[in-house]
PDB file of C-alpha atoms in Angstrom:
ATOM      1  CA  UNK A 108     177.619 189.316 -19.362  1.00 40.00           C
ATOM      2  CA  UNK A 109     180.009 191.530 -17.472  1.00 44.00           C
ATOM      3  CA  UNK A 110     179.211 195.216 -17.458  1.00 57.00           C
ATOM      4  CA  UNK A 111     182.865 196.253 -17.600  1.00 67.00           C
ATOM      5  CA  UNK A 112     185.497 194.978 -19.981  1.00 79.00           C
ATOM      6  CA  UNK A 113     189.132 195.815 -19.367  1.00 83.00           C
ATOM      7  CA  UNK A 114     191.756 196.156 -22.014  1.00 84.00           C
ATOM      8  CA  UNK A 115     194.414 194.903 -22.257  1.00 91.00           C
ATOM      9  CA  UNK A 116     194.005 191.627 -20.368  1.00 90.00           C
ATOM     10  CA  UNK A 117     197.689 191.672 -19.487  1.00 93.00           C
ATOM     11  CA  UNK A 118     200.338 194.400 -19.530  1.00 95.00           C
ATOM     12  CA  UNK A 119     204.045 194.108 -18.807  1.00 96.00           C
ATOM     13  CA  UNK A 120     206.230 197.233 -18.573  1.00 96.00           C
ATOM     14  CA  UNK A 121     209.522 198.368 -17.103  1.00 97.00           C
ATOM     15  CA  UNK A 122     209.702 200.083 -13.750  1.00 97.00           C
ATOM     16  CA  UNK A 123     209.391 203.828 -14.148  1.00 97.00           C
ATOM     17  CA  UNK A 124     207.195 203.657 -17.238  1.00 97.00           C
ATOM     18  CA  UNK A 125     203.549 204.661 -17.259  1.00 97.00           C
ATOM     19  CA  UNK A 126     200.807 202.030 -17.381  1.00 97.00           C
ATOM     20  CA  UNK A 127     197.441 202.651 -18.990  1.00 97.00           C
ATOM     21  CA  UNK A 128     194.450 200.365 -18.654  1.00 96.00           C
ATOM     22  CA  UNK A 129     191.068 200.827 -20.261  1.00 96.00           C
ATOM     23  CA  UNK A 130     187.555 199.834 -19.294  1.00 94.00           C
ATOM     24  CA  UNK A 131     184.438 199.833 -21.428  1.00 94.00           C
ATOM     25  CA  UNK A 132     180.916 199.358 -20.181  1.00 92.00           C
ATOM     26  CA  UNK A 133     177.484 198.942 -21.661  1.00 89.00           C
ATOM     27  CA  UNK A 134     174.823 200.838 -19.748  1.00 87.00           C
ATOM     28  CA  UNK A 135     174.448 204.242 -18.124  1.00 88.00           C
ATOM     29  CA  UNK A 136     176.187 204.504 -14.779  1.00 88.00           C
ATOM     30  CA  UNK A 137     176.150 206.450 -11.530  1.00 87.00           C
ATOM     31  CA  UNK A 138     179.878 206.053 -11.122  1.00 89.00           C
ATOM     32  CA  UNK A 139     182.837 203.887 -12.043  1.00 92.00           C
ATOM     33  CA  UNK A 140     185.403 202.576  -9.621  1.00 92.00           C
ATOM     34  CA  UNK A 141     188.843 201.043  -9.977  1.00 94.00           C
ATOM     35  CA  UNK A 142     190.129 198.333  -7.690  1.00 94.00           C
ATOM     36  CA  UNK A 143     193.428 196.579  -7.253  1.00 96.00           C
ATOM     37  CA  UNK A 144     193.987 192.943  -6.309  1.00 93.00           C
ATOM     38  CA  UNK A 145     197.284 191.536  -5.226  1.00 93.00           C
ATOM     39  CA  UNK A 146     197.738 187.837  -5.860  1.00 88.00           C
ATOM     40  CA  UNK A 147     195.739 185.754  -3.402  1.00 83.00           C
ATOM     41  CA  UNK A 148     194.123 188.736  -1.706  1.00 86.00           C
ATOM     42  CA  UNK A 149     190.863 190.623  -1.749  1.00 86.00           C
ATOM     43  CA  UNK A 150     190.231 193.718  -3.813  1.00 90.00           C
ATOM     44  CA  UNK A 151     191.194 197.150  -2.572  1.00 91.00           C
ATOM     45  CA  UNK A 152     189.484 200.339  -3.688  1.00 91.00           C
ATOM     46  CA  UNK A 153     191.694 202.796  -5.593  1.00 95.00           C
ATOM     47  CA  UNK A 154     189.534 205.577  -6.940  1.00 94.00           C
ATOM     48  CA  UNK A 155     185.939 206.461  -7.824  1.00 92.00           C
ATOM     49  CA  UNK A 156     184.810 208.762 -10.592  1.00 94.00           C
ATOM     50  CA  UNK A 157     181.235 209.951 -10.846  1.00 91.00           C
ATOM     51  CA  UNK A 158     179.302 210.120 -14.087  1.00 92.00           C
ATOM     52  CA  UNK A 159     179.452 213.930 -14.134  1.00 94.00           C
ATOM     53  CA  UNK A 160     183.248 213.977 -13.739  1.00 96.00           C
ATOM     54  CA  UNK A 161     185.715 213.651 -16.583  1.00 97.00           C
ATOM     55  CA  UNK A 162     189.016 213.250 -14.791  1.00 98.00           C
ATOM     56  CA  UNK A 163     190.235 212.502 -11.310  1.00 97.00           C
ATOM     57  CA  UNK A 164     193.662 212.213  -9.712  1.00 96.00           C
ATOM     58  CA  UNK A 165     194.930 210.408  -6.665  1.00 95.00           C
ATOM     59  CA  UNK A 166     198.683 210.359  -6.146  1.00 96.00           C
ATOM     60  CA  UNK A 167     200.200 208.561  -9.146  1.00 97.00           C
ATOM     61  CA  UNK A 168     196.762 207.515 -10.398  1.00 97.00           C
ATOM     62  CA  UNK A 169     194.798 209.368 -13.022  1.00 98.00           C
ATOM     63  CA  UNK A 170     191.345 208.221 -14.083  1.00 98.00           C
ATOM     64  CA  UNK A 171     189.346 209.559 -16.986  1.00 98.00           C
ATOM     65  CA  UNK A 172     185.732 208.900 -17.862  1.00 97.00           C
ATOM     66  CA  UNK A 173     184.043 209.398 -21.216  1.00 97.00           C
ATOM     67  CA  UNK A 174     180.347 208.697 -20.795  1.00 95.00           C
ATOM     68  CA  UNK A 175     179.636 209.291 -24.479  1.00 95.00           C
ATOM     69  CA  UNK A 176     181.967 206.411 -25.361  1.00 95.00           C
ATOM     70  CA  UNK A 177     181.108 204.457 -22.209  1.00 94.00           C
ATOM     71  CA  UNK A 178     184.761 204.075 -21.378  1.00 95.00           C
ATOM     72  CA  UNK A 179     187.277 204.859 -18.670  1.00 96.00           C
ATOM     73  CA  UNK A 180     191.036 204.688 -18.390  1.00 97.00           C
ATOM     74  CA  UNK A 181     193.367 204.260 -15.436  1.00 97.00           C
ATOM     75  CA  UNK A 182     196.871 205.684 -15.768  1.00 98.00           C
ATOM     76  CA  UNK A 183     199.565 204.777 -13.265  1.00 98.00           C
ATOM     77  CA  UNK A 184     202.561 207.066 -13.643  1.00 97.00           C
ATOM     78  CA  UNK A 185     206.150 206.263 -12.732  1.00 97.00           C
ATOM     79  CA  UNK A 186     205.332 202.610 -12.105  1.00 97.00           C
ATOM     80  CA  UNK A 187     206.986 200.645  -9.326  1.00 96.00           C
ATOM     81  CA  UNK A 188     207.499 196.921  -8.851  1.00 95.00           C
ATOM     82  CA  UNK A 189     204.948 197.087  -6.018  1.00 95.00           C
ATOM     83  CA  UNK A 190     202.281 198.132  -8.541  1.00 97.00           C
ATOM     84  CA  UNK A 191     202.315 194.584  -9.899  1.00 97.00           C
ATOM     85  CA  UNK A 192     198.731 193.396  -9.409  1.00 96.00           C
ATOM     86  CA  UNK A 193     195.443 192.917 -11.221  1.00 95.00           C
ATOM     87  CA  UNK A 194     193.306 195.984 -11.758  1.00 96.00           C
ATOM     88  CA  UNK A 195     189.544 195.886 -12.119  1.00 94.00           C
ATOM     89  CA  UNK A 196     186.958 198.436 -13.069  1.00 94.00           C
ATOM     90  CA  UNK A 197     183.516 198.219 -11.523  1.00 91.00           C
ATOM     91  CA  UNK A 198     180.378 200.020 -12.558  1.00 89.00           C
ATOM     92  CA  UNK A 199     177.501 201.197 -10.448  1.00 82.00           C
ATOM     93  CA  UNK A 200     174.720 201.191 -13.018  1.00 76.00           C
ATOM     94  CA  UNK A 201     171.860 203.662 -12.957  1.00 70.00           C
ATOM     95  CA  UNK A 202     168.850 202.196 -11.232  1.00 65.00           C
ATOM     96  CA  UNK A 203     170.740 199.086 -10.187  1.00 67.00           C
ATOM     97  CA  UNK A 204     171.708 198.051  -6.708  1.00 69.00           C
ATOM     98  CA  UNK A 205     174.826 196.122  -7.502  1.00 76.00           C
ATOM     99  CA  UNK A 206     178.429 196.735  -8.428  1.00 81.00           C
ATOM    100  CA  UNK A 207     179.541 194.774 -11.483  1.00 83.00           C
ATOM    101  CA  UNK A 208     183.197 194.046 -12.204  1.00 87.00           C
ATOM    102  CA  UNK A 209     185.130 193.530 -15.384  1.00 87.00           C
ATOM    103  CA  UNK A 210     187.608 190.730 -15.966  1.00 88.00           C
ATOM    104  CA  UNK A 211     190.626 192.800 -15.034  1.00 91.00           C
ATOM    105  CA  UNK A 212     194.031 193.755 -16.381  1.00 94.00           C
ATOM    106  CA  UNK A 213     197.014 191.867 -15.014  1.00 94.00           C
ATOM    107  CA  UNK A 214     199.847 194.382 -14.686  1.00 96.00           C
ATOM    108  CA  UNK A 215     203.447 193.271 -14.270  1.00 96.00           C
ATOM    109  CA  UNK A 216     206.155 195.813 -13.514  1.00 96.00           C
ATOM    110  CA  UNK A 217     209.620 194.522 -14.350  1.00 94.00           C
ATOM    111  CA  UNK A 218     212.482 195.872 -12.219  1.00 90.00           C
TER     112      UNK A 218
ATOM    113  CA  UNK B 102     186.820 197.843  13.060  1.00 67.00           C
ATOM    114  CA  UNK B 103     187.583 194.380  11.757  1.00 76.00           C
ATOM    115  CA  UNK B 104     185.976 195.229   8.405  1.00 93.00           C
ATOM    116  CA  UNK B 105     184.655 192.261   6.440  1.00 95.00           C
ATOM    117  CA  UNK B 106     185.463 188.868   7.906  1.00 96.00           C
ATOM    118  CA  UNK B 107     185.043 185.644   5.963  1.00 96.00           C
ATOM    119  CA  UNK B 108     185.357 182.095   7.195  1.00 96.00           C
ATOM    120  CA  UNK B 109     186.651 179.560   6.412  1.00 97.00           C
ATOM    121  CA  UNK B 110     189.652 180.669   4.373  1.00 95.00           C
ATOM    122  CA  UNK B 111     190.160 177.241   2.820  1.00 96.00           C
ATOM    123  CA  UNK B 112     187.737 174.349   2.399  1.00 96.00           C
ATOM    124  CA  UNK B 113     187.685 171.091   0.463  1.00 97.00           C
ATOM    125  CA  UNK B 114     184.292 169.533  -0.179  1.00 97.00           C
ATOM    126  CA  UNK B 115     183.159 166.350  -1.808  1.00 97.00           C
ATOM    127  CA  UNK B 116     180.624 166.541  -4.609  1.00 98.00           C
ATOM    128  CA  UNK B 117     177.132 166.646  -3.159  1.00 97.00           C
ATOM    129  CA  UNK B 118     178.118 167.986   0.235  1.00 97.00           C
ATOM    130  CA  UNK B 119     176.665 171.197   1.542  1.00 96.00           C
ATOM    131  CA  UNK B 120     178.382 173.955   3.442  1.00 96.00           C
ATOM    132  CA  UNK B 121     178.030 177.573   4.498  1.00 98.00           C
ATOM    133  CA  UNK B 122     180.545 180.339   3.950  1.00 98.00           C
ATOM    134  CA  UNK B 123     180.256 182.900   6.708  1.00 98.00           C
ATOM    135  CA  UNK B 124     180.561 186.637   6.221  1.00 98.00           C
ATOM    136  CA  UNK B 125     180.326 189.342   8.845  1.00 98.00           C
ATOM    137  CA  UNK B 126     180.931 193.086   8.771  1.00 97.00           C
ATOM    138  CA  UNK B 127     181.109 195.543  11.643  1.00 95.00           C
ATOM    139  CA  UNK B 128     180.714 198.770   9.681  1.00 93.00           C
ATOM    140  CA  UNK B 129     176.911 198.867   9.784  1.00 92.00           C
ATOM    141  CA  UNK B 130     176.778 198.642   6.005  1.00 93.00           C
ATOM    142  CA  UNK B 131     173.389 198.091   4.451  1.00 92.00           C
ATOM    143  CA  UNK B 132     174.692 196.465   1.284  1.00 91.00           C
ATOM    144  CA  UNK B 133     176.393 193.078   1.303  1.00 94.00           C
ATOM    145  CA  UNK B 134     177.255 190.799  -1.573  1.00 94.00           C
ATOM    146  CA  UNK B 135     178.970 187.588  -2.566  1.00 96.00           C
ATOM    147  CA  UNK B 136     181.198 187.221  -5.616  1.00 95.00           C
ATOM    148  CA  UNK B 137     183.069 184.312  -7.055  1.00 96.00           C
ATOM    149  CA  UNK B 138     186.345 184.657  -8.908  1.00 94.00           C
ATOM    150  CA  UNK B 139     187.625 181.967 -11.221  1.00 91.00           C
ATOM    151  CA  UNK B 140     191.226 181.823 -12.488  1.00 81.00           C
ATOM    152  CA  UNK B 141     192.026 184.736 -14.765  1.00 72.00           C
ATOM    153  CA  UNK B 142     188.502 186.049 -14.439  1.00 75.00           C
ATOM    154  CA  UNK B 143     186.909 189.015 -12.869  1.00 82.00           C
ATOM    155  CA  UNK B 144     184.372 188.822 -10.117  1.00 89.00           C
ATOM    156  CA  UNK B 145     180.904 187.539 -10.840  1.00 91.00           C
ATOM    157  CA  UNK B 146     178.074 188.517  -8.539  1.00 92.00           C
ATOM    158  CA  UNK B 147     176.256 185.590  -6.939  1.00 95.00           C
ATOM    159  CA  UNK B 148     173.755 187.214  -4.561  1.00 95.00           C
ATOM    160  CA  UNK B 149     173.424 190.540  -2.849  1.00 93.00           C
ATOM    161  CA  UNK B 150     171.405 192.212  -0.126  1.00 94.00           C
ATOM    162  CA  UNK B 151     170.448 195.831   0.454  1.00 90.00           C
ATOM    163  CA  UNK B 152     169.380 195.290   4.050  1.00 93.00           C
ATOM    164  CA  UNK B 153     168.224 192.793   6.632  1.00 94.00           C
ATOM    165  CA  UNK B 154     165.501 190.580   5.255  1.00 95.00           C
ATOM    166  CA  UNK B 155     166.160 191.567   1.628  1.00 95.00           C
ATOM    167  CA  UNK B 156     168.185 189.503  -0.829  1.00 96.00           C
ATOM    168  CA  UNK B 157     168.383 189.332  -4.591  1.00 93.00           C
ATOM    169  CA  UNK B 158     170.119 187.317  -7.273  1.00 93.00           C
ATOM    170  CA  UNK B 159     173.198 188.393  -9.140  1.00 91.00           C
ATOM    171  CA  UNK B 160     174.699 187.006 -12.348  1.00 89.00           C
ATOM    172  CA  UNK B 161     175.392 183.437 -11.198  1.00 94.00           C
ATOM    173  CA  UNK B 162     172.961 182.499  -8.394  1.00 96.00           C
ATOM    174  CA  UNK B 163     172.284 178.864  -9.263  1.00 96.00           C
ATOM    175  CA  UNK B 164     173.422 176.401  -6.617  1.00 96.00           C
ATOM    176  CA  UNK B 165     173.692 179.037  -3.897  1.00 97.00           C
ATOM    177  CA  UNK B 166     171.356 180.359  -1.226  1.00 97.00           C
ATOM    178  CA  UNK B 167     171.682 183.397   0.995  1.00 98.00           C
ATOM    179  CA  UNK B 168     169.829 184.960   3.882  1.00 96.00           C
ATOM    180  CA  UNK B 169     170.176 188.255   5.722  1.00 97.00           C
ATOM    181  CA  UNK B 170     168.671 188.004   9.170  1.00 97.00           C
ATOM    182  CA  UNK B 171     170.895 190.737  10.621  1.00 97.00           C
ATOM    183  CA  UNK B 172     172.726 193.755   9.222  1.00 96.00           C
ATOM    184  CA  UNK B 173     176.068 192.233  10.176  1.00 97.00           C
ATOM    185  CA  UNK B 174     175.860 188.729   8.696  1.00 98.00           C
ATOM    186  CA  UNK B 175     175.379 187.419   5.166  1.00 98.00           C
ATOM    187  CA  UNK B 176     176.076 183.681   4.905  1.00 98.00           C
ATOM    188  CA  UNK B 177     176.354 181.907   1.544  1.00 98.00           C
ATOM    189  CA  UNK B 178     175.108 178.326   1.409  1.00 98.00           C
ATOM    190  CA  UNK B 179     176.162 175.771  -1.165  1.00 96.00           C
ATOM    191  CA  UNK B 180     173.283 173.340  -1.298  1.00 92.00           C
ATOM    192  CA  UNK B 181     174.901 170.403  -3.118  1.00 96.00           C
ATOM    193  CA  UNK B 182     178.470 171.193  -4.073  1.00 96.00           C
ATOM    194  CA  UNK B 183     179.618 170.568  -7.637  1.00 97.00           C
ATOM    195  CA  UNK B 184     183.149 170.721  -9.107  1.00 97.00           C
ATOM    196  CA  UNK B 185     182.029 173.775 -11.110  1.00 96.00           C
ATOM    197  CA  UNK B 186     181.735 175.624  -7.803  1.00 97.00           C
ATOM    198  CA  UNK B 187     185.472 175.330  -7.194  1.00 97.00           C
ATOM    199  CA  UNK B 188     186.435 178.971  -6.937  1.00 97.00           C
ATOM    200  CA  UNK B 189     187.515 181.790  -4.677  1.00 96.00           C
ATOM    201  CA  UNK B 190     184.595 183.463  -2.965  1.00 97.00           C
ATOM    202  CA  UNK B 191     184.628 187.064  -1.813  1.00 96.00           C
ATOM    203  CA  UNK B 192     182.177 188.754   0.477  1.00 96.00           C
ATOM    204  CA  UNK B 193     181.852 192.518   0.258  1.00 93.00           C
ATOM    205  CA  UNK B 194     179.914 195.324   1.893  1.00 93.00           C
ATOM    206  CA  UNK B 195     179.294 199.032   1.472  1.00 89.00           C
ATOM    207  CA  UNK B 196     176.926 201.771   2.496  1.00 86.00           C
ATOM    208  CA  UNK B 197     173.842 201.499   0.358  1.00 73.00           C
ATOM    209  CA  UNK B 198     173.779 204.962  -1.177  1.00 66.00           C
ATOM    210  CA  UNK B 199     175.582 204.899  -4.471  1.00 58.00           C
ATOM    211  CA  UNK B 200     179.124 205.991  -4.931  1.00 62.00           C
ATOM    212  CA  UNK B 201     180.514 204.385  -1.858  1.00 74.00           C
ATOM    213  CA  UNK B 202     183.600 202.227  -1.670  1.00 80.00           C
ATOM    214  CA  UNK B 203     182.978 198.514  -1.422  1.00 85.00           C
ATOM    215  CA  UNK B 204     185.053 196.662   1.160  1.00 90.00           C
ATOM    216  CA  UNK B 205     186.119 193.087   0.508  1.00 92.00           C
ATOM    217  CA  UNK B 206     186.922 190.190   2.742  1.00 93.00           C
ATOM    218  CA  UNK B 207     190.142 188.273   2.176  1.00 92.00           C
ATOM    219  CA  UNK B 208     188.449 185.463   0.287  1.00 94.00           C
ATOM    220  CA  UNK B 209     187.506 181.829   0.818  1.00 96.00           C
ATOM    221  CA  UNK B 210     189.215 179.229  -1.350  1.00 96.00           C
ATOM    222  CA  UNK B 211     186.805 176.379  -2.051  1.00 97.00           C
ATOM    223  CA  UNK B 212     187.705 173.154  -3.835  1.00 97.00           C
ATOM    224  CA  UNK B 213     185.029 170.619  -4.727  1.00 97.00           C
ATOM    225  CA  UNK B 214     186.347 167.166  -5.586  1.00 97.00           C
TER     226      UNK B 214
END
């Protein structure tokens, strides 16, 4: 089964609002990454947070990591129509040599 | 750098046919992998490689073969295509040491009829 599970599966908000997506995982990790996929395209890396970090920022993105709950959240502030995409978390498990993705959150920003 | 290049972008196969999806990267990355993505789904790992001559199975390896004769290339072979293999296939690469960004190709859309 997938290591990461995103929640919600789909999210629709108005432009300017904040969007929050969550990711839960099952095993201990080295790091957790978030990726974005525009329709019909490959995935693009957004941000990486290591297991010893609790929060990280990049522009309008804020990622938190709670290793005790095995969960992460991605917050996009002041959303724009161009943020419409699917967002995936991916975990780099301890002792593993592969990056495992969740099923993604489909985010729609309404103008 | 061209990054990760996949070919072909689109392919239609008949059930039972075989084909190879090509993947090449010019970033000297040790780690390469193949994922498949089905509608509304995340990416599922098919096979991966941590260096030339080394490959291993992911979550859904059945029906696929890989080889890694060079650092740059990681072809994915469908041995006898089945309709269940209709999917979008993504090749990806990264530096082997953990915590590095993975770079994706643009995808190969495969339909098996």
